[in-house]
Amino acid sequence: MISMEYGDILRYVIDISLVTYVIYKLIMLIRGTRAVQLLKGIMVIIVTWLLSKYFQLTTLHWLMSQAFTFGVLAVVIIFQPELRRALEQLGRGKLFSRTNTIQDEEMVRRVVQEVCKSVTYMAKRRIGALIVMERETGLNDFVETGIPINGRVSSELLINIFIPNTPLHDGAVIMRKDIILAAASYLPLSESNSISKELGTRHRAAIGVSEVSDGMAIVVSEETGQVSFTANGQMKRNLTEEQLAELLTEQLHPALKSKSMGSRWQWRWRKEHG
């Protein structure tokens, strides 16, 4: 009998922990989006329904009941972007994860080198740029909005695309592995309220594409020349060339980043200790 009680307690603890974790992840998912305001509206409807039932306000209670009846369909429509993002993140979870899109070490090194070289060149000259790197979530919907390139990545090609007043400079470059698929592509703008007001359309587009996919985005500001990196809806700003290279390597090939950091540490140790 005692063992059964302990078993029930353990089951309840696991159950409550799982529900708490799910609620926490949902809150983190919608934080800074319009869904927060919509949730407040739903809470108002629920409170109104409870009060109308308690005080026996028949007509108001009937109206709130009808709102609940059609509420499920309304929630699916209203929260479509958030639901899509949640399902995509679930599909990218460890249980369903595949190997990284870019595996070959030499390819990763070359991609990082060419992208960082072009970004550094454009940052010094304050040439605005937006480069998106596809990973596991396909970006074909956005590729189709741009001009097809289908060329092997090189710093020279990236720089020429973003030269001001050229046909392709306005919009995003989208890459798959070491291939530039398209230029002048349109991306969804993030609607997060937590984004700084000083950030422009390129930065919002970079955050937006990282919210609806696992793609990474690099932004060069034409006003300040600052370099920013975005992944999973989070942006890191004012990066150096070395910091950008480390972030890209970490995302594209974590094992390669560990190897390069280890060799760098050994080199510094030998230099300091003779």
Tab-separated table of C-alpha atoms in Angstrom:
chain	number	residue	atom	x	y	z
A	1	MET	CA	0.000	0.000	0.000
A	2	ILE	CA	2.822	2.370	0.900
A	3	SER	CA	4.661	1.577	-2.362
A	4	MET	CA	1.489	2.397	-4.298
A	5	GLU	CA	1.280	5.781	-2.580
A	6	TYR	CA	4.901	6.558	-3.409
A	7	GLY	CA	4.240	5.460	-6.982
A	8	ASP	CA	1.243	7.801	-7.215
A	9	ILE	CA	3.268	10.708	-5.818
A	10	LEU	CA	6.050	10.083	-8.307
A	11	ARG	CA	3.545	9.946	-11.157
A	12	TYR	CA	1.933	13.216	-10.042
A	13	VAL	CA	5.340	14.906	-9.767
A	14	ILE	CA	6.315	13.782	-13.273
A	15	ASP	CA	2.928	14.838	-14.636
A	16	ILE	CA	3.074	18.307	-13.063
A	17	SER	CA	6.719	18.777	-14.115
A	18	LEU	CA	5.930	17.960	-17.754
A	19	VAL	CA	2.939	20.301	-17.830
A	20	THR	CA	5.001	23.071	-16.197
A	21	TYR	CA	7.770	22.613	-18.770
A	22	VAL	CA	5.292	22.753	-21.666
A	23	ILE	CA	3.684	25.927	-20.308
A	24	TYR	CA	7.133	27.483	-19.812
A	25	LYS	CA	8.153	26.711	-23.396
A	26	LEU	CA	4.872	28.150	-24.694
A	27	ILE	CA	5.437	31.355	-22.732
A	28	MET	CA	9.000	31.633	-24.075
A	29	LEU	CA	7.696	30.994	-27.585
A	30	ILE	CA	5.157	33.835	-27.588
A	31	ARG	CA	7.165	36.284	-25.475
A	32	GLY	CA	7.600	39.580	-27.300
A	33	THR	CA	4.994	38.762	-29.974
A	34	ARG	CA	1.406	39.879	-30.587
A	35	ALA	CA	0.248	36.619	-29.036
A	36	VAL	CA	0.821	38.108	-25.560
A	37	GLN	CA	-1.864	40.742	-26.145
A	38	LEU	CA	-4.195	38.127	-27.639
A	39	LEU	CA	-3.738	35.922	-24.580
A	40	LYS	CA	-4.742	38.846	-22.375
A	41	GLY	CA	-7.924	39.179	-24.418
A	42	ILE	CA	-8.649	35.461	-23.974
A	43	MET	CA	-8.124	35.775	-20.217
A	44	VAL	CA	-10.649	38.647	-20.135
A	45	ILE	CA	-13.215	36.427	-21.887
A	46	ILE	CA	-12.591	33.574	-19.425
A	47	VAL	CA	-12.933	35.849	-16.382
A	48	THR	CA	-16.109	37.369	-17.847
A	49	TRP	CA	-17.541	33.891	-18.406
A	50	LEU	CA	-16.817	32.868	-14.808
A	51	LEU	CA	-18.305	36.069	-13.363
A	52	SER	CA	-21.415	35.840	-15.542
A	53	LYS	CA	-21.937	32.270	-14.361
A	54	TYR	CA	-21.421	33.200	-10.707
A	55	PHE	CA	-23.801	36.169	-10.813
A	56	GLN	CA	-26.253	34.298	-13.112
A	57	LEU	CA	-26.109	36.841	-15.916
A	58	THR	CA	-27.832	34.582	-18.430
A	59	THR	CA	-27.417	36.583	-21.629
A	60	LEU	CA	-23.772	37.480	-21.011
A	61	HIS	CA	-23.036	33.883	-20.009
A	62	TRP	CA	-24.620	32.644	-23.266
A	63	LEU	CA	-22.503	35.069	-25.307
A	64	MET	CA	-19.299	33.949	-23.587
A	65	SER	CA	-20.261	30.294	-24.127
A	66	GLN	CA	-20.670	30.967	-27.843
A	67	ALA	CA	-17.234	32.607	-27.841
A	68	PHE	CA	-15.773	29.390	-26.398
A	69	THR	CA	-17.616	27.286	-28.997
A	70	PHE	CA	-15.924	29.060	-31.901
A	71	GLY	CA	-12.817	29.925	-29.912
A	72	VAL	CA	-10.803	26.858	-30.927
A	73	LEU	CA	-11.017	27.737	-34.628
A	74	ALA	CA	-10.274	31.387	-33.875
A	75	VAL	CA	-7.194	30.459	-31.826
A	76	VAL	CA	-5.849	28.293	-34.671
A	77	ILE	CA	-6.285	31.172	-37.133
A	78	ILE	CA	-4.988	33.928	-34.858
A	79	PHE	CA	-2.020	31.973	-33.520
A	80	GLN	CA	-1.078	30.414	-36.874
A	81	PRO	CA	2.462	31.921	-36.962
A	82	GLU	CA	3.178	30.863	-33.378
A	83	LEU	CA	1.745	27.356	-33.906
A	84	ARG	CA	3.793	26.942	-37.062
A	85	ARG	CA	6.936	28.039	-35.262
A	86	ALA	CA	6.195	25.675	-32.351
A	87	LEU	CA	5.696	22.688	-34.667
A	88	GLU	CA	8.870	23.525	-36.583
A	89	GLN	CA	10.864	23.721	-33.352
A	90	LEU	CA	9.348	20.406	-32.243
A	91	GLY	CA	10.406	18.837	-35.526
A	92	ARG	CA	13.916	20.198	-35.030
A	93	GLY	CA	14.112	18.657	-31.551
A	94	LYS	CA	16.665	16.032	-30.599
A	95	LEU	CA	14.225	13.152	-31.068
A	96	PHE	CA	13.748	14.086	-34.708
A	97	SER	CA	17.018	15.834	-35.445
A	98	ARG	CA	19.164	14.995	-38.403
A	99	THR	CA	22.808	15.709	-38.974
A	100	ASN	CA	23.817	19.274	-39.711
A	101	THR	CA	23.105	20.541	-43.195
A	102	ILE	CA	26.771	21.325	-43.711
A	103	GLN	CA	29.067	18.460	-42.722
A	104	ASP	CA	32.221	18.648	-44.753
A	105	GLU	CA	34.953	20.454	-42.799
A	106	GLU	CA	36.608	21.977	-45.842
A	107	MET	CA	33.252	23.267	-47.072
A	108	VAL	CA	32.507	24.830	-43.704
A	109	ARG	CA	35.913	26.482	-43.560
A	110	ARG	CA	35.505	27.898	-47.043
A	111	VAL	CA	31.957	29.144	-46.434
A	112	VAL	CA	32.936	30.825	-43.162
A	113	GLN	CA	36.041	32.356	-44.721
A	114	GLU	CA	34.235	33.744	-47.781
A	115	VAL	CA	31.246	35.070	-45.817
A	116	CYS	CA	33.403	36.705	-43.129
A	117	LYS	CA	35.715	38.233	-45.721
A	118	SER	CA	32.820	39.816	-47.603
A	119	VAL	CA	31.069	40.972	-44.428
A	120	THR	CA	34.250	42.629	-43.123
A	121	TYR	CA	34.767	44.411	-46.456
A	122	MET	CA	31.176	45.700	-46.496
A	123	ALA	CA	31.209	46.680	-42.804
A	124	LYS	CA	34.288	48.903	-43.293
A	125	ARG	CA	32.567	50.680	-46.180
A	126	ARG	CA	29.105	50.684	-44.588
A	127	ILE	CA	27.507	48.694	-47.358
A	128	GLY	CA	24.182	47.290	-46.122
A	129	ALA	CA	23.809	43.532	-46.459
A	130	LEU	CA	21.561	40.669	-45.370
A	131	ILE	CA	22.804	37.091	-45.792
A	132	VAL	CA	20.664	34.102	-44.787
A	133	MET	CA	22.104	30.599	-44.461
A	134	GLU	CA	19.652	27.713	-44.737
A	135	ARG	CA	19.987	24.759	-42.379
A	136	GLU	CA	17.387	22.013	-41.933
A	137	THR	CA	14.213	24.027	-42.462
A	138	GLY	CA	13.791	24.668	-46.184
A	139	LEU	CA	13.637	28.301	-47.301
A	140	ASN	CA	12.298	27.699	-50.816
A	141	ASP	CA	9.272	29.932	-50.175
A	142	PHE	CA	11.629	32.863	-49.670
A	143	VAL	CA	14.055	31.805	-52.404
A	144	GLU	CA	11.229	32.022	-54.949
A	145	THR	CA	10.656	35.687	-54.113
A	146	GLY	CA	14.180	36.612	-55.238
A	147	ILE	CA	16.358	36.425	-58.335
A	148	PRO	CA	17.956	32.989	-58.914
A	149	ILE	CA	21.758	32.924	-58.665
A	150	ASN	CA	22.740	29.275	-58.061
A	151	GLY	CA	26.402	30.174	-57.859
A	152	ARG	CA	29.181	28.932	-55.613
A	153	VAL	CA	29.757	31.300	-52.732
A	154	SER	CA	32.676	33.702	-52.903
A	155	SER	CA	33.413	36.973	-51.167
A	156	GLU	CA	33.619	38.755	-54.512
A	157	LEU	CA	30.155	37.568	-55.543
A	158	LEU	CA	28.588	38.560	-52.222
A	159	ILE	CA	30.198	42.001	-52.310
A	160	ASN	CA	29.041	42.648	-55.872
A	161	ILE	CA	25.466	41.648	-55.035
A	162	PHE	CA	25.208	44.239	-52.254
A	163	ILE	CA	26.932	47.138	-54.003
A	164	PRO	CA	24.469	50.060	-53.673
A	165	ASN	CA	22.223	51.042	-56.586
A	166	THR	CA	22.573	47.685	-58.317
A	167	PRO	CA	19.503	45.562	-59.195
A	168	LEU	CA	20.197	42.885	-56.557
A	169	HIS	CA	21.386	44.891	-53.564
A	170	ASP	CA	17.939	45.406	-52.009
A	171	GLY	CA	16.761	42.261	-50.235
A	172	ALA	CA	18.373	39.132	-48.835
A	173	VAL	CA	20.866	36.633	-50.198
A	174	ILE	CA	19.864	33.059	-49.346
A	175	MET	CA	22.510	30.320	-49.200
A	176	ARG	CA	22.278	26.538	-49.041
A	177	LYS	CA	25.557	24.913	-48.036
A	178	ASP	CA	28.131	26.675	-50.241
A	179	ILE	CA	25.671	27.743	-52.939
A	180	ILE	CA	24.052	31.162	-53.229
A	181	LEU	CA	20.509	30.247	-54.275
A	182	ALA	CA	19.009	33.692	-54.765
A	183	ALA	CA	19.445	37.402	-54.165
A	184	ALA	CA	16.954	40.230	-53.578
A	185	SER	CA	14.675	37.833	-51.677
A	186	TYR	CA	11.903	39.036	-49.387
A	187	LEU	CA	11.782	37.800	-45.793
A	188	PRO	CA	9.088	37.990	-43.098
A	189	LEU	CA	9.568	40.866	-40.666
A	190	SER	CA	9.586	40.049	-36.980
A	191	GLU	CA	6.733	41.557	-34.985
A	192	SER	CA	8.487	41.186	-31.646
A	193	ASN	CA	8.054	44.136	-29.304
A	194	SER	CA	11.452	43.522	-27.749
A	195	ILE	CA	13.390	44.644	-30.822
A	196	SER	CA	15.194	47.935	-30.395
A	197	LYS	CA	13.576	50.855	-32.235
A	198	GLU	CA	16.926	51.812	-33.728
A	199	LEU	CA	17.032	48.624	-35.795
A	200	GLY	CA	15.750	48.833	-39.348
A	201	THR	CA	14.059	46.548	-41.836
A	202	ARG	CA	17.126	44.361	-42.463
A	203	HIS	CA	17.456	43.525	-38.774
A	204	ARG	CA	13.749	42.810	-38.397
A	205	ALA	CA	13.870	40.565	-41.467
A	206	ALA	CA	16.893	38.723	-40.054
A	207	ILE	CA	15.091	38.069	-36.778
A	208	GLY	CA	11.884	37.218	-38.625
A	209	VAL	CA	13.420	34.464	-40.753
A	210	SER	CA	15.156	32.987	-37.710
A	211	GLU	CA	11.800	32.888	-35.889
A	212	VAL	CA	10.033	30.846	-38.581
A	213	SER	CA	13.003	28.586	-39.398
A	214	ASP	CA	16.335	27.393	-38.037
A	215	GLY	CA	18.157	29.513	-40.595
A	216	MET	CA	20.880	31.980	-39.602
A	217	ALA	CA	21.118	35.573	-40.761
A	218	ILE	CA	23.993	38.041	-40.928
A	219	VAL	CA	23.294	41.764	-41.157
A	220	VAL	CA	25.619	44.618	-42.037
A	221	SER	CA	24.207	48.009	-41.080
A	222	GLU	CA	24.645	50.679	-43.729
A	223	GLU	CA	24.271	53.408	-41.088
A	224	THR	CA	26.888	52.218	-38.575
A	225	GLY	CA	28.746	49.382	-40.310
A	226	GLN	CA	27.988	47.094	-37.347
A	227	VAL	CA	27.743	43.362	-37.993
A	228	SER	CA	24.925	41.369	-36.381
A	229	PHE	CA	24.210	37.652	-36.250
A	230	THR	CA	20.762	36.126	-35.717
A	231	ALA	CA	19.678	32.567	-34.891
A	232	ASN	CA	16.606	31.172	-33.131
A	233	GLY	CA	15.056	34.619	-32.896
A	234	GLN	CA	18.019	36.033	-30.951
A	235	MET	CA	20.399	38.687	-32.284
A	236	LYS	CA	24.015	39.365	-31.339
A	237	ARG	CA	25.267	42.759	-32.425
A	238	ASN	CA	28.511	44.633	-33.030
A	239	LEU	CA	30.557	41.511	-33.801
A	240	THR	CA	34.175	41.375	-34.886
A	241	GLU	CA	35.298	39.200	-37.788
A	242	GLU	CA	36.657	36.591	-35.370
A	243	GLN	CA	33.453	36.510	-33.307
A	244	LEU	CA	31.342	36.084	-36.436
A	245	ALA	CA	33.589	33.267	-37.664
A	246	GLU	CA	33.245	31.466	-34.325
A	247	LEU	CA	29.449	31.794	-34.322
A	248	LEU	CA	29.135	30.514	-37.879
A	249	THR	CA	31.467	27.588	-37.240
A	250	GLU	CA	29.642	26.713	-34.036
A	251	GLN	CA	26.307	26.605	-35.847
A	252	LEU	CA	27.489	24.850	-39.001
A	253	HIS	CA	29.934	22.350	-37.518
A	254	PRO	CA	30.276	22.323	-33.689
A	255	ALA	CA	33.021	19.674	-33.769
A	256	LEU	CA	35.083	21.864	-36.074
A	257	LYS	CA	34.705	24.801	-33.682
A	258	SER	CA	35.979	22.717	-30.768
A	259	LYS	CA	38.903	21.539	-32.839
A	260	SER	CA	39.828	25.061	-33.946
A	261	MET	CA	39.535	26.407	-30.393
A	262	GLY	CA	41.728	23.597	-29.124
A	263	SER	CA	44.435	24.265	-31.685
A	264	ARG	CA	44.265	28.010	-30.926
A	265	TRP	CA	44.682	27.333	-27.187
A	266	GLN	CA	47.699	25.077	-27.869
A	267	TRP	CA	49.263	27.738	-30.064
A	268	ARG	CA	48.830	30.402	-27.350
A	269	TRP	CA	50.216	28.059	-24.674
A	270	ARG	CA	53.306	27.322	-26.750
A	271	LYS	CA	53.795	31.021	-27.445
A	272	GLU	CA	53.529	31.947	-23.747
A	273	HIS	CA	55.665	29.058	-22.442
A	274	GLY	CA	58.222	28.844	-25.187
